[in-house]
PDB file of C-alpha atoms in Angstrom:
ATOM      1  CA  UNK E   1      -0.052   0.116   0.098  1.00 49.00           C
ATOM      2  CA  UNK E   2       1.417   4.007  -0.485  1.00 54.00           C
ATOM      3  CA  UNK E   3       2.402   6.191   2.228  1.00 56.00           C
ATOM      4  CA  UNK E   4      -1.300   8.093   1.813  1.00 56.00           C
ATOM      5  CA  UNK E   5      -3.472   4.366   1.908  1.00 54.00           C
ATOM      6  CA  UNK E   6      -1.614   3.393   5.322  1.00 58.00           C
ATOM      7  CA  UNK E   7      -2.005   6.890   7.277  1.00 58.00           C
ATOM      8  CA  UNK E   8      -5.670   6.630   6.172  1.00 59.00           C
ATOM      9  CA  UNK E   9      -5.751   2.837   7.539  1.00 59.00           C
ATOM     10  CA  UNK E  10      -4.404   4.621  10.916  1.00 58.00           C
ATOM     11  CA  UNK E  11      -6.499   7.077  11.177  1.00 60.00           C
ATOM     12  CA  UNK E  12      -9.654   5.283  10.400  1.00 57.00           C
ATOM     13  CA  UNK E  13      -8.168   2.069  12.971  1.00 60.00           C
ATOM     14  CA  UNK E  14      -7.394   5.313  15.813  1.00 59.00           C
ATOM     15  CA  UNK E  15     -11.025   6.836  15.123  1.00 60.00           C
ATOM     16  CA  UNK E  16     -12.651   3.446  15.208  1.00 59.00           C
ATOM     17  CA  UNK E  17     -10.949   2.187  18.518  1.00 57.00           C
ATOM     18  CA  UNK E  18     -11.836   5.818  19.956  1.00 58.00           C
ATOM     19  CA  UNK E  19     -15.913   5.417  19.408  1.00 56.00           C
ATOM     20  CA  UNK E  20     -15.997   1.895  20.261  1.00 54.00           C
ATOM     21  CA  UNK E  21     -14.105   2.888  23.473  1.00 53.00           C
ATOM     22  CA  UNK E  22     -16.718   5.900  23.792  1.00 53.00           C
ATOM     23  CA  UNK E  23     -19.615   4.163  23.279  1.00 53.00           C
ATOM     24  CA  UNK E  24     -18.599   1.159  25.465  1.00 50.00           C
ATOM     25  CA  UNK E  25     -17.778   3.175  28.767  1.00 48.00           C
ATOM     26  CA  UNK E  26     -20.519   6.137  28.201  1.00 48.00           C
ATOM     27  CA  UNK E  27     -22.762   4.349  30.506  1.00 44.00           C
ATOM     28  CA  UNK E  28     -20.280   3.584  33.197  1.00 44.00           C
ATOM     29  CA  UNK E  29     -20.602   5.505  36.733  1.00 42.00           C
ATOM     30  CA  UNK E  30     -17.086   7.490  37.349  1.00 43.00           C
ATOM     31  CA  UNK E  31     -15.897  10.854  39.045  1.00 45.00           C
ATOM     32  CA  UNK E  32     -16.249  12.212  35.651  1.00 51.00           C
ATOM     33  CA  UNK E  33     -18.911  10.639  34.189  1.00 64.00           C
ATOM     34  CA  UNK E  34     -21.908   9.669  36.458  1.00 77.00           C
ATOM     35  CA  UNK E  35     -23.891   6.927  36.318  1.00 81.00           C
ATOM     36  CA  UNK E  36     -27.437   7.706  34.914  1.00 82.00           C
ATOM     37  CA  UNK E  37     -29.014   4.488  34.504  1.00 88.00           C
ATOM     38  CA  UNK E  38     -32.801   4.417  36.066  1.00 91.00           C
ATOM     39  CA  UNK E  39     -31.294   1.223  38.376  1.00 93.00           C
ATOM     40  CA  UNK E  40     -32.170   0.311  41.521  1.00 95.00           C
ATOM     41  CA  UNK E  41     -28.694  -0.318  42.247  1.00 94.00           C
ATOM     42  CA  UNK E  42     -28.020   3.708  41.471  1.00 92.00           C
ATOM     43  CA  UNK E  43     -27.993   6.652  44.011  1.00 92.00           C
ATOM     44  CA  UNK E  44     -27.435   9.080  41.380  1.00 90.00           C
ATOM     45  CA  UNK E  45     -29.887  11.702  41.003  1.00 90.00           C
ATOM     46  CA  UNK E  46     -30.989   9.907  37.780  1.00 89.00           C
ATOM     47  CA  UNK E  47     -31.456   6.205  39.587  1.00 93.00           C
ATOM     48  CA  UNK E  48     -34.106   4.799  41.299  1.00 95.00           C
ATOM     49  CA  UNK E  49     -32.216   3.642  44.501  1.00 96.00           C
ATOM     50  CA  UNK E  50     -34.772   5.220  46.613  1.00 95.00           C
ATOM     51  CA  UNK E  51     -37.565   3.685  45.308  1.00 96.00           C
ATOM     52  CA  UNK E  52     -35.999   0.551  46.411  1.00 97.00           C
ATOM     53  CA  UNK E  53     -35.095   1.720  49.758  1.00 96.00           C
ATOM     54  CA  UNK E  54     -38.486   2.799  50.499  1.00 96.00           C
ATOM     55  CA  UNK E  55     -40.808  -0.723  49.513  1.00 96.00           C
ATOM     56  CA  UNK E  56     -38.207  -2.352  51.817  1.00 96.00           C
ATOM     57  CA  UNK E  57     -38.982  -0.058  54.385  1.00 95.00           C
ATOM     58  CA  UNK E  58     -42.608  -0.564  53.906  1.00 94.00           C
ATOM     59  CA  UNK E  59     -42.383  -4.435  54.272  1.00 93.00           C
ATOM     60  CA  UNK E  60     -42.694  -5.114  50.833  1.00 96.00           C
ATOM     61  CA  UNK E  61     -40.354  -7.818  48.986  1.00 95.00           C
ATOM     62  CA  UNK E  62     -38.796  -6.245  46.293  1.00 96.00           C
ATOM     63  CA  UNK E  63     -36.425  -7.947  43.919  1.00 95.00           C
ATOM     64  CA  UNK E  64     -33.877  -7.510  41.158  1.00 95.00           C
ATOM     65  CA  UNK E  65     -33.750  -9.340  38.470  1.00 95.00           C
ATOM     66  CA  UNK E  66     -30.450 -10.265  36.933  1.00 93.00           C
ATOM     67  CA  UNK E  67     -31.574 -13.340  34.570  1.00 92.00           C
ATOM     68  CA  UNK E  68     -34.380 -13.310  32.025  1.00 92.00           C
ATOM     69  CA  UNK E  69     -38.128 -13.182  32.498  1.00 95.00           C
ATOM     70  CA  UNK E  70     -38.891 -17.163  31.877  1.00 92.00           C
ATOM     71  CA  UNK E  71     -36.587 -17.730  35.621  1.00 94.00           C
ATOM     72  CA  UNK E  72     -39.265 -16.373  37.512  1.00 95.00           C
ATOM     73  CA  UNK E  73     -40.954 -18.584  39.499  1.00 94.00           C
ATOM     74  CA  UNK E  74     -44.591 -17.282  38.969  1.00 95.00           C
ATOM     75  CA  UNK E  75     -46.652 -14.606  37.464  1.00 95.00           C
ATOM     76  CA  UNK E  76     -47.827 -13.414  40.900  1.00 96.00           C
ATOM     77  CA  UNK E  77     -45.739 -10.073  40.892  1.00 96.00           C
ATOM     78  CA  UNK E  78     -45.030  -6.482  39.146  1.00 97.00           C
ATOM     79  CA  UNK E  79     -42.115  -5.937  37.159  1.00 97.00           C
ATOM     80  CA  UNK E  80     -40.654  -2.796  36.670  1.00 97.00           C
ATOM     81  CA  UNK E  81     -38.432  -1.885  33.521  1.00 96.00           C
ATOM     82  CA  UNK E  82     -37.569   2.070  34.233  1.00 95.00           C
ATOM     83  CA  UNK E  83     -35.790   3.596  30.839  1.00 93.00           C
ATOM     84  CA  UNK E  84     -33.666   0.309  30.488  1.00 93.00           C
ATOM     85  CA  UNK E  85     -30.074   1.325  28.945  1.00 89.00           C
ATOM     86  CA  UNK E  86     -29.237  -2.157  27.370  1.00 89.00           C
ATOM     87  CA  UNK E  87     -30.756  -3.260  23.896  1.00 88.00           C
ATOM     88  CA  UNK E  88     -34.118  -5.966  24.079  1.00 91.00           C
ATOM     89  CA  UNK E  89     -33.765  -8.679  21.828  1.00 89.00           C
ATOM     90  CA  UNK E  90     -36.874  -9.882  19.807  1.00 90.00           C
ATOM     91  CA  UNK E  91     -36.405 -13.325  22.360  1.00 92.00           C
ATOM     92  CA  UNK E  92     -36.486 -10.654  25.559  1.00 93.00           C
ATOM     93  CA  UNK E  93     -39.560  -8.904  24.578  1.00 95.00           C
ATOM     94  CA  UNK E  94     -41.237 -12.073  23.358  1.00 95.00           C
ATOM     95  CA  UNK E  95     -40.181 -13.908  26.788  1.00 96.00           C
ATOM     96  CA  UNK E  96     -42.082 -10.656  28.251  1.00 97.00           C
ATOM     97  CA  UNK E  97     -44.871 -10.557  26.743  1.00 97.00           C
ATOM     98  CA  UNK E  98     -45.727 -14.068  26.884  1.00 97.00           C
ATOM     99  CA  UNK E  99     -45.342 -13.815  30.937  1.00 97.00           C
ATOM    100  CA  UNK E 100     -47.329 -10.891  31.120  1.00 97.00           C
ATOM    101  CA  UNK E 101     -50.208 -12.660  29.136  1.00 96.00           C
ATOM    102  CA  UNK E 102     -50.053 -15.645  31.516  1.00 96.00           C
ATOM    103  CA  UNK E 103     -50.795 -13.288  34.157  1.00 96.00           C
ATOM    104  CA  UNK E 104     -48.356 -11.111  35.085  1.00 96.00           C
ATOM    105  CA  UNK E 105     -48.044  -7.100  35.394  1.00 97.00           C
ATOM    106  CA  UNK E 106     -45.762  -4.950  33.992  1.00 97.00           C
ATOM    107  CA  UNK E 107     -44.836  -1.257  34.643  1.00 97.00           C
ATOM    108  CA  UNK E 108     -42.570   0.068  32.226  1.00 97.00           C
ATOM    109  CA  UNK E 109     -41.021   3.944  32.041  1.00 96.00           C
ATOM    110  CA  UNK E 110     -39.752   5.399  29.274  1.00 93.00           C
ATOM    111  CA  UNK E 111     -36.454   6.321  28.283  1.00 89.00           C
ATOM    112  CA  UNK E 112     -35.767  10.060  26.992  1.00 84.00           C
ATOM    113  CA  UNK E 113     -32.336   9.632  24.769  1.00 78.00           C
ATOM    114  CA  UNK E 114     -29.694  12.131  24.859  1.00 71.00           C
ATOM    115  CA  UNK E 115     -27.264  10.782  22.651  1.00 64.00           C
ATOM    116  CA  UNK E 116     -24.128  10.282  22.585  1.00 59.00           C
ATOM    117  CA  UNK E 117     -24.582  10.013  26.589  1.00 56.00           C
ATOM    118  CA  UNK E 118     -27.703   8.390  26.749  1.00 61.00           C
ATOM    119  CA  UNK E 119     -29.445   5.669  24.853  1.00 68.00           C
ATOM    120  CA  UNK E 120     -32.980   4.303  25.326  1.00 77.00           C
ATOM    121  CA  UNK E 121     -34.239   0.978  24.476  1.00 89.00           C
ATOM    122  CA  UNK E 122     -38.008   0.825  25.551  1.00 92.00           C
ATOM    123  CA  UNK E 123     -39.323   1.274  21.752  1.00 92.00           C
ATOM    124  CA  UNK E 124     -39.930  -2.569  20.993  1.00 93.00           C
ATOM    125  CA  UNK E 125     -41.991  -3.312  24.538  1.00 95.00           C
ATOM    126  CA  UNK E 126     -44.299   0.073  23.546  1.00 95.00           C
ATOM    127  CA  UNK E 127     -44.487  -0.493  20.370  1.00 95.00           C
ATOM    128  CA  UNK E 128     -46.165  -4.111  21.472  1.00 95.00           C
ATOM    129  CA  UNK E 129     -49.206  -2.580  23.653  1.00 96.00           C
ATOM    130  CA  UNK E 130     -49.975   0.339  21.054  1.00 95.00           C
ATOM    131  CA  UNK E 131     -47.919   2.805  22.388  1.00 96.00           C
ATOM    132  CA  UNK E 132     -45.002   5.419  21.555  1.00 93.00           C
ATOM    133  CA  UNK E 133     -43.382   7.802  24.061  1.00 92.00           C
ATOM    134  CA  UNK E 134     -42.783  10.894  21.810  1.00 90.00           C
ATOM    135  CA  UNK E 135     -40.800  14.163  22.928  1.00 87.00           C
ATOM    136  CA  UNK E 136     -41.834  17.298  24.068  1.00 80.00           C
ATOM    137  CA  UNK E 137     -40.469  21.062  23.206  1.00 70.00           C
ATOM    138  CA  UNK E 138     -40.739  21.618  27.292  1.00 75.00           C
ATOM    139  CA  UNK E 139     -41.331  19.453  30.586  1.00 74.00           C
ATOM    140  CA  UNK E 140     -44.887  19.419  31.364  1.00 72.00           C
ATOM    141  CA  UNK E 141     -45.509  19.812  35.487  1.00 71.00           C
ATOM    142  CA  UNK E 142     -49.036  19.900  35.506  1.00 78.00           C
ATOM    143  CA  UNK E 143     -50.377  16.278  36.022  1.00 86.00           C
ATOM    144  CA  UNK E 144     -53.516  14.935  37.316  1.00 90.00           C
ATOM    145  CA  UNK E 145     -54.728  11.233  38.342  1.00 93.00           C
ATOM    146  CA  UNK E 146     -57.457   9.982  36.205  1.00 92.00           C
ATOM    147  CA  UNK E 147     -60.645   9.477  38.714  1.00 91.00           C
ATOM    148  CA  UNK E 148     -61.695   5.801  38.822  1.00 88.00           C
ATOM    149  CA  UNK E 149     -58.112   4.768  37.221  1.00 86.00           C
ATOM    150  CA  UNK E 150     -56.817   3.160  40.765  1.00 88.00           C
ATOM    151  CA  UNK E 151     -54.802   5.492  42.471  1.00 91.00           C
ATOM    152  CA  UNK E 152     -56.200   7.981  44.657  1.00 90.00           C
ATOM    153  CA  UNK E 153     -57.084  10.987  42.189  1.00 90.00           C
ATOM    154  CA  UNK E 154     -55.998  14.190  44.893  1.00 91.00           C
ATOM    155  CA  UNK E 155     -52.883  12.938  45.091  1.00 92.00           C
ATOM    156  CA  UNK E 156     -50.657  15.935  44.186  1.00 91.00           C
ATOM    157  CA  UNK E 157     -48.105  15.164  41.796  1.00 92.00           C
ATOM    158  CA  UNK E 158     -44.844  16.982  40.285  1.00 90.00           C
ATOM    159  CA  UNK E 159     -43.920  15.001  37.468  1.00 89.00           C
ATOM    160  CA  UNK E 160     -41.312  17.300  34.918  1.00 88.00           C
ATOM    161  CA  UNK E 161     -42.105  14.791  31.804  1.00 88.00           C
ATOM    162  CA  UNK E 162     -40.254  15.017  28.785  1.00 89.00           C
ATOM    163  CA  UNK E 163     -42.016  12.533  26.868  1.00 91.00           C
ATOM    164  CA  UNK E 164     -46.038  11.926  26.622  1.00 93.00           C
ATOM    165  CA  UNK E 165     -47.654   9.050  25.400  1.00 94.00           C
ATOM    166  CA  UNK E 166     -49.323   8.462  21.541  1.00 94.00           C
ATOM    167  CA  UNK E 167     -50.356   5.651  19.687  1.00 94.00           C
ATOM    168  CA  UNK E 168     -47.530   3.985  17.422  1.00 94.00           C
ATOM    169  CA  UNK E 169     -48.240   5.352  14.021  1.00 92.00           C
ATOM    170  CA  UNK E 170     -50.149   3.084  11.277  1.00 92.00           C
ATOM    171  CA  UNK E 171     -48.116   0.069  10.094  1.00 91.00           C
ATOM    172  CA  UNK E 172     -46.729  -0.574  13.543  1.00 92.00           C
ATOM    173  CA  UNK E 173     -47.424  -4.266  14.573  1.00 93.00           C
ATOM    174  CA  UNK E 174     -49.621  -4.137  17.685  1.00 94.00           C
ATOM    175  CA  UNK E 175     -49.302  -7.694  19.665  1.00 94.00           C
ATOM    176  CA  UNK E 176     -53.221  -9.067  19.153  1.00 95.00           C
ATOM    177  CA  UNK E 177     -53.189  -9.558  22.959  1.00 95.00           C
ATOM    178  CA  UNK E 178     -53.357  -6.182  23.861  1.00 95.00           C
ATOM    179  CA  UNK E 179     -56.744  -4.394  24.860  1.00 95.00           C
ATOM    180  CA  UNK E 180     -57.363  -0.421  24.610  1.00 95.00           C
ATOM    181  CA  UNK E 181     -54.907   1.958  26.412  1.00 95.00           C
ATOM    182  CA  UNK E 182     -56.708   3.089  29.038  1.00 95.00           C
ATOM    183  CA  UNK E 183     -55.537   6.899  30.261  1.00 95.00           C
ATOM    184  CA  UNK E 184     -54.338   6.645  34.337  1.00 96.00           C
ATOM    185  CA  UNK E 185     -52.005   9.949  34.188  1.00 95.00           C
ATOM    186  CA  UNK E 186     -52.887  12.913  31.548  1.00 92.00           C
ATOM    187  CA  UNK E 187     -52.599  17.159  31.314  1.00 89.00           C
ATOM    188  CA  UNK E 188     -55.070  19.279  29.691  1.00 86.00           C
ATOM    189  CA  UNK E 189     -53.562  17.445  26.046  1.00 85.00           C
ATOM    190  CA  UNK E 190     -51.524  14.559  26.530  1.00 89.00           C
ATOM    191  CA  UNK E 191     -50.997  11.404  28.417  1.00 93.00           C
ATOM    192  CA  UNK E 192     -48.417  10.879  30.324  1.00 94.00           C
ATOM    193  CA  UNK E 193     -49.302   7.006  31.819  1.00 95.00           C
ATOM    194  CA  UNK E 194     -51.905   4.145  30.429  1.00 96.00           C
ATOM    195  CA  UNK E 195     -52.921   1.190  31.151  1.00 96.00           C
ATOM    196  CA  UNK E 196     -53.216  -1.997  29.263  1.00 97.00           C
ATOM    197  CA  UNK E 197     -54.793  -5.088  29.635  1.00 97.00           C
ATOM    198  CA  UNK E 198     -52.843  -8.005  28.079  1.00 96.00           C
ATOM    199  CA  UNK E 199     -54.174 -11.386  27.801  1.00 94.00           C
ATOM    200  CA  UNK E 200     -56.901 -12.944  28.688  1.00 91.00           C
ATOM    201  CA  UNK E 201     -55.667 -14.095  32.453  1.00 93.00           C
ATOM    202  CA  UNK E 202     -55.445 -11.009  34.656  1.00 93.00           C
ATOM    203  CA  UNK E 203     -51.977  -9.322  32.870  1.00 95.00           C
ATOM    204  CA  UNK E 204     -51.571  -6.015  32.346  1.00 97.00           C
ATOM    205  CA  UNK E 205     -48.938  -3.712  31.236  1.00 97.00           C
ATOM    206  CA  UNK E 206     -48.976   0.036  32.971  1.00 97.00           C
ATOM    207  CA  UNK E 207     -46.771   2.432  30.681  1.00 97.00           C
ATOM    208  CA  UNK E 208     -45.503   6.004  31.835  1.00 96.00           C
ATOM    209  CA  UNK E 209     -44.213   8.079  29.237  1.00 94.00           C
ATOM    210  CA  UNK E 210     -40.728   8.792  30.996  1.00 91.00           C
ATOM    211  CA  UNK E 211     -39.138   7.250  34.487  1.00 93.00           C
ATOM    212  CA  UNK E 212     -38.613  11.283  36.153  1.00 91.00           C
ATOM    213  CA  UNK E 213     -41.205  10.311  38.133  1.00 92.00           C
ATOM    214  CA  UNK E 214     -39.547   7.165  39.597  1.00 95.00           C
ATOM    215  CA  UNK E 215     -35.956   8.866  40.140  1.00 94.00           C
ATOM    216  CA  UNK E 216     -34.218   9.595  43.345  1.00 94.00           C
ATOM    217  CA  UNK E 217     -34.400  13.217  42.013  1.00 92.00           C
ATOM    218  CA  UNK E 218     -38.210  13.232  41.456  1.00 92.00           C
ATOM    219  CA  UNK E 219     -39.301  10.878  44.043  1.00 93.00           C
ATOM    220  CA  UNK E 220     -39.564  13.488  46.931  1.00 90.00           C
ATOM    221  CA  UNK E 221     -41.132  16.135  45.208  1.00 91.00           C
ATOM    222  CA  UNK E 222     -45.199  16.739  46.164  1.00 89.00           C
ATOM    223  CA  UNK E 223     -47.132  13.544  46.733  1.00 93.00           C
ATOM    224  CA  UNK E 224     -44.987  11.329  43.894  1.00 93.00           C
ATOM    225  CA  UNK E 225     -43.628   8.640  46.542  1.00 95.00           C
ATOM    226  CA  UNK E 226     -47.165   7.809  47.380  1.00 95.00           C
ATOM    227  CA  UNK E 227     -48.064   7.038  43.752  1.00 95.00           C
ATOM    228  CA  UNK E 228     -45.309   5.653  42.607  1.00 96.00           C
ATOM    229  CA  UNK E 229     -45.945   3.187  45.636  1.00 96.00           C
ATOM    230  CA  UNK E 230     -49.861   3.049  45.254  1.00 95.00           C
ATOM    231  CA  UNK E 231     -48.694   2.354  41.670  1.00 96.00           C
ATOM    232  CA  UNK E 232     -46.185  -0.447  42.425  1.00 97.00           C
ATOM    233  CA  UNK E 233     -48.097  -2.246  45.579  1.00 96.00           C
ATOM    234  CA  UNK E 234     -51.904  -1.990  44.079  1.00 95.00           C
ATOM    235  CA  UNK E 235     -51.921  -6.064  42.823  1.00 94.00           C
ATOM    236  CA  UNK E 236     -52.839  -7.692  46.193  1.00 94.00           C
ATOM    237  CA  UNK E 237     -52.356 -11.001  45.233  1.00 94.00           C
ATOM    238  CA  UNK E 238     -48.980  -9.923  44.315  1.00 95.00           C
ATOM    239  CA  UNK E 239     -48.315  -9.828  47.971  1.00 94.00           C
ATOM    240  CA  UNK E 240     -45.774  -6.732  47.810  1.00 95.00           C
ATOM    241  CA  UNK E 241     -43.601  -8.773  45.576  1.00 96.00           C
ATOM    242  CA  UNK E 242     -41.989  -5.444  43.525  1.00 97.00           C
ATOM    243  CA  UNK E 243     -39.340  -6.716  40.565  1.00 97.00           C
ATOM    244  CA  UNK E 244     -36.865  -4.573  39.123  1.00 97.00           C
ATOM    245  CA  UNK E 245     -35.371  -5.393  35.923  1.00 96.00           C
ATOM    246  CA  UNK E 246     -31.519  -4.760  36.343  1.00 94.00           C
ATOM    247  CA  UNK E 247     -30.350  -7.065  33.340  1.00 93.00           C
ATOM    248  CA  UNK E 248     -31.701  -4.373  30.641  1.00 92.00           C
ATOM    249  CA  UNK E 249     -29.322  -2.179  32.923  1.00 90.00           C
ATOM    250  CA  UNK E 250     -26.470  -4.614  31.654  1.00 86.00           C
ATOM    251  CA  UNK E 251     -25.944  -6.616  35.278  1.00 87.00           C
ATOM    252  CA  UNK E 252     -25.204 -10.146  34.848  1.00 78.00           C
ATOM    253  CA  UNK E 253     -26.816 -13.234  37.244  1.00 76.00           C
ATOM    254  CA  UNK E 254     -23.637 -12.784  39.688  1.00 60.00           C
ATOM    255  CA  UNK E 255     -24.665  -9.011  39.989  1.00 47.00           C
ATOM    256  CA  UNK E 256     -21.655  -7.264  37.768  1.00 50.00           C
ATOM    257  CA  UNK E 257     -22.109  -5.507  34.951  1.00 51.00           C
ATOM    258  CA  UNK E 258     -20.902  -6.582  31.884  1.00 48.00           C
ATOM    259  CA  UNK E 259     -16.496  -6.030  30.846  1.00 48.00           C
ATOM    260  CA  UNK E 260     -15.793  -3.334  28.522  1.00 46.00           C
ATOM    261  CA  UNK E 261     -14.980  -5.838  25.582  1.00 55.00           C
ATOM    262  CA  UNK E 262     -18.602  -7.010  25.725  1.00 57.00           C
ATOM    263  CA  UNK E 263     -20.825  -3.865  26.432  1.00 54.00           C
ATOM    264  CA  UNK E 264     -18.324  -2.591  23.206  1.00 57.00           C
ATOM    265  CA  UNK E 265     -18.947  -5.734  20.839  1.00 63.00           C
ATOM    266  CA  UNK E 266     -22.768  -5.052  21.625  1.00 59.00           C
ATOM    267  CA  UNK E 267     -22.797  -1.518  21.531  1.00 61.00           C
ATOM    268  CA  UNK E 268     -21.190  -1.834  17.883  1.00 65.00           C
ATOM    269  CA  UNK E 269     -24.896  -2.879  16.413  1.00 60.00           C
ATOM    270  CA  UNK E 270     -27.092  -1.447  19.255  1.00 60.00           C
ATOM    271  CA  UNK E 271     -25.952   2.627  19.448  1.00 63.00           C
ATOM    272  CA  UNK E 272     -25.104   4.979  16.595  1.00 62.00           C
ATOM    273  CA  UNK E 273     -21.534   5.452  17.404  1.00 69.00           C
ATOM    274  CA  UNK E 274     -20.736   1.249  17.222  1.00 70.00           C
ATOM    275  CA  UNK E 275     -22.647   1.873  13.740  1.00 72.00           C
ATOM    276  CA  UNK E 276     -20.457   4.119  12.998  1.00 75.00           C
ATOM    277  CA  UNK E 277     -17.535   2.090  13.294  1.00 76.00           C
ATOM    278  CA  UNK E 278     -18.719  -0.286  11.385  1.00 78.00           C
ATOM    279  CA  UNK E 279     -19.695   2.110   8.700  1.00 80.00           C
ATOM    280  CA  UNK E 280     -15.697   3.156   8.539  1.00 80.00           C
ATOM    281  CA  UNK E 281     -14.258  -0.307   9.045  1.00 81.00           C
ATOM    282  CA  UNK E 282     -17.035  -0.982   5.674  1.00 82.00           C
ATOM    283  CA  UNK E 283     -15.199   1.537   4.008  1.00 81.00           C
ATOM    284  CA  UNK E 284     -11.959   0.944   4.698  1.00 77.00           C
ATOM    285  CA  UNK E 285     -12.150  -2.562   3.301  1.00 79.00           C
ATOM    286  CA  UNK E 286     -13.434  -1.677   0.468  1.00 78.00           C
ATOM    287  CA  UNK E 287     -11.047   0.799   0.064  1.00 75.00           C
ATOM    288  CA  UNK E 288      -8.017  -1.771   0.912  1.00 72.00           C
ATOM    289  CA  UNK E 289     -10.030  -3.779  -1.608  1.00 71.00           C
ATOM    290  CA  UNK E 290     -10.054  -0.994  -4.317  1.00 68.00           C
ATOM    291  CA  UNK E 291      -6.416  -0.113  -3.989  1.00 66.00           C
ATOM    292  CA  UNK E 292      -4.790  -4.172  -3.043  1.00 63.00           C
ATOM    293  CA  UNK E 293      -3.005  -6.450  -5.398  1.00 61.00           C
ATOM    294  CA  UNK E 294      -5.767  -7.891  -7.576  1.00 59.00           C
ATOM    295  CA  UNK E 295      -5.552 -11.525  -8.540  1.00 60.00           C
ATOM    296  CA  UNK E 296      -5.773 -13.073 -12.006  1.00 61.00           C
ATOM    297  CA  UNK E 297      -4.206 -13.801 -15.351  1.00 65.00           C
ATOM    298  CA  UNK E 298      -0.528 -12.844 -14.982  1.00 68.00           C
ATOM    299  CA  UNK E 299       0.582  -9.631 -17.350  1.00 71.00           C
ATOM    300  CA  UNK E 300       2.967 -10.410 -19.639  1.00 77.00           C
ATOM    301  CA  UNK E 301       6.708  -9.343 -18.950  1.00 79.00           C
ATOM    302  CA  UNK E 302       8.004  -6.218 -19.900  1.00 78.00           C
ATOM    303  CA  UNK E 303      10.193  -5.821 -22.927  1.00 80.00           C
ATOM    304  CA  UNK E 304      13.855  -5.509 -21.827  1.00 80.00           C
ATOM    305  CA  UNK E 305      14.843  -2.092 -21.790  1.00 79.00           C
ATOM    306  CA  UNK E 306      16.923  -0.873 -25.341  1.00 79.00           C
ATOM    307  CA  UNK E 307      20.523   0.878 -25.397  1.00 78.00           C
ATOM    308  CA  UNK E 308      20.560   3.851 -26.991  1.00 72.00           C
TER     309      UNK E 308
END
């Protein structure tokens, strides 16, 4: 290869390594980059550790799920998915919906994407129940609980929601087991939370437009704690069993996060920096193929130079 080709190759590889490292570490909790996952392990203001501790103080039975939904022993519990920061596979979505259709209860809150620092992976689950979380130009704060929706409608909420719930656009496939969505929390013009009956065994999906209401930062505002606890513990047959999904925040069954290499490999196709790396690598391979030696019939030998 020529010197210019070598230089271009080195630059592309260095840039690719930097992008992969950035994509793999953008959710790591460090001093310079705080952990912003809505995980029940995280004490940062974007985490949900306070909610887990409150449930413990109320003698509920909160748990953490670090494996597939199929590992749960039964459906007598409420599974909580807060702003998942790891992608759902098709198998994950199928297993989760089958569990709900068998009588389970799912509370899922959408994540607010903030590229390139924060990615959101809630869409496959929300699409399956016919809802989609869409961003607002400005956060809304005046939210009210619908009468006869379950929780006390007089509970005062302070919810700086940056997303609202809308019906999925035409052409999006909705699971046939999903019933019509009933509003739970609304503003004057938007839905912020809704209930969706699912399946014929009493299953239910409760969808929140974003997870701000559950976070350490906003849980203590107004009467947010009262409302959130009422929603999580309202089904009597669950007997206080609330299961926080930590698998889709990157926690392994042993309770530790995946290593750098595993995170980087997965983010190659689940984040735009990773996909950028793949495009760079593909472009480099095309460039290399175009400038490299080609196999084929040998060229005829050049004639020997003649003396003048």
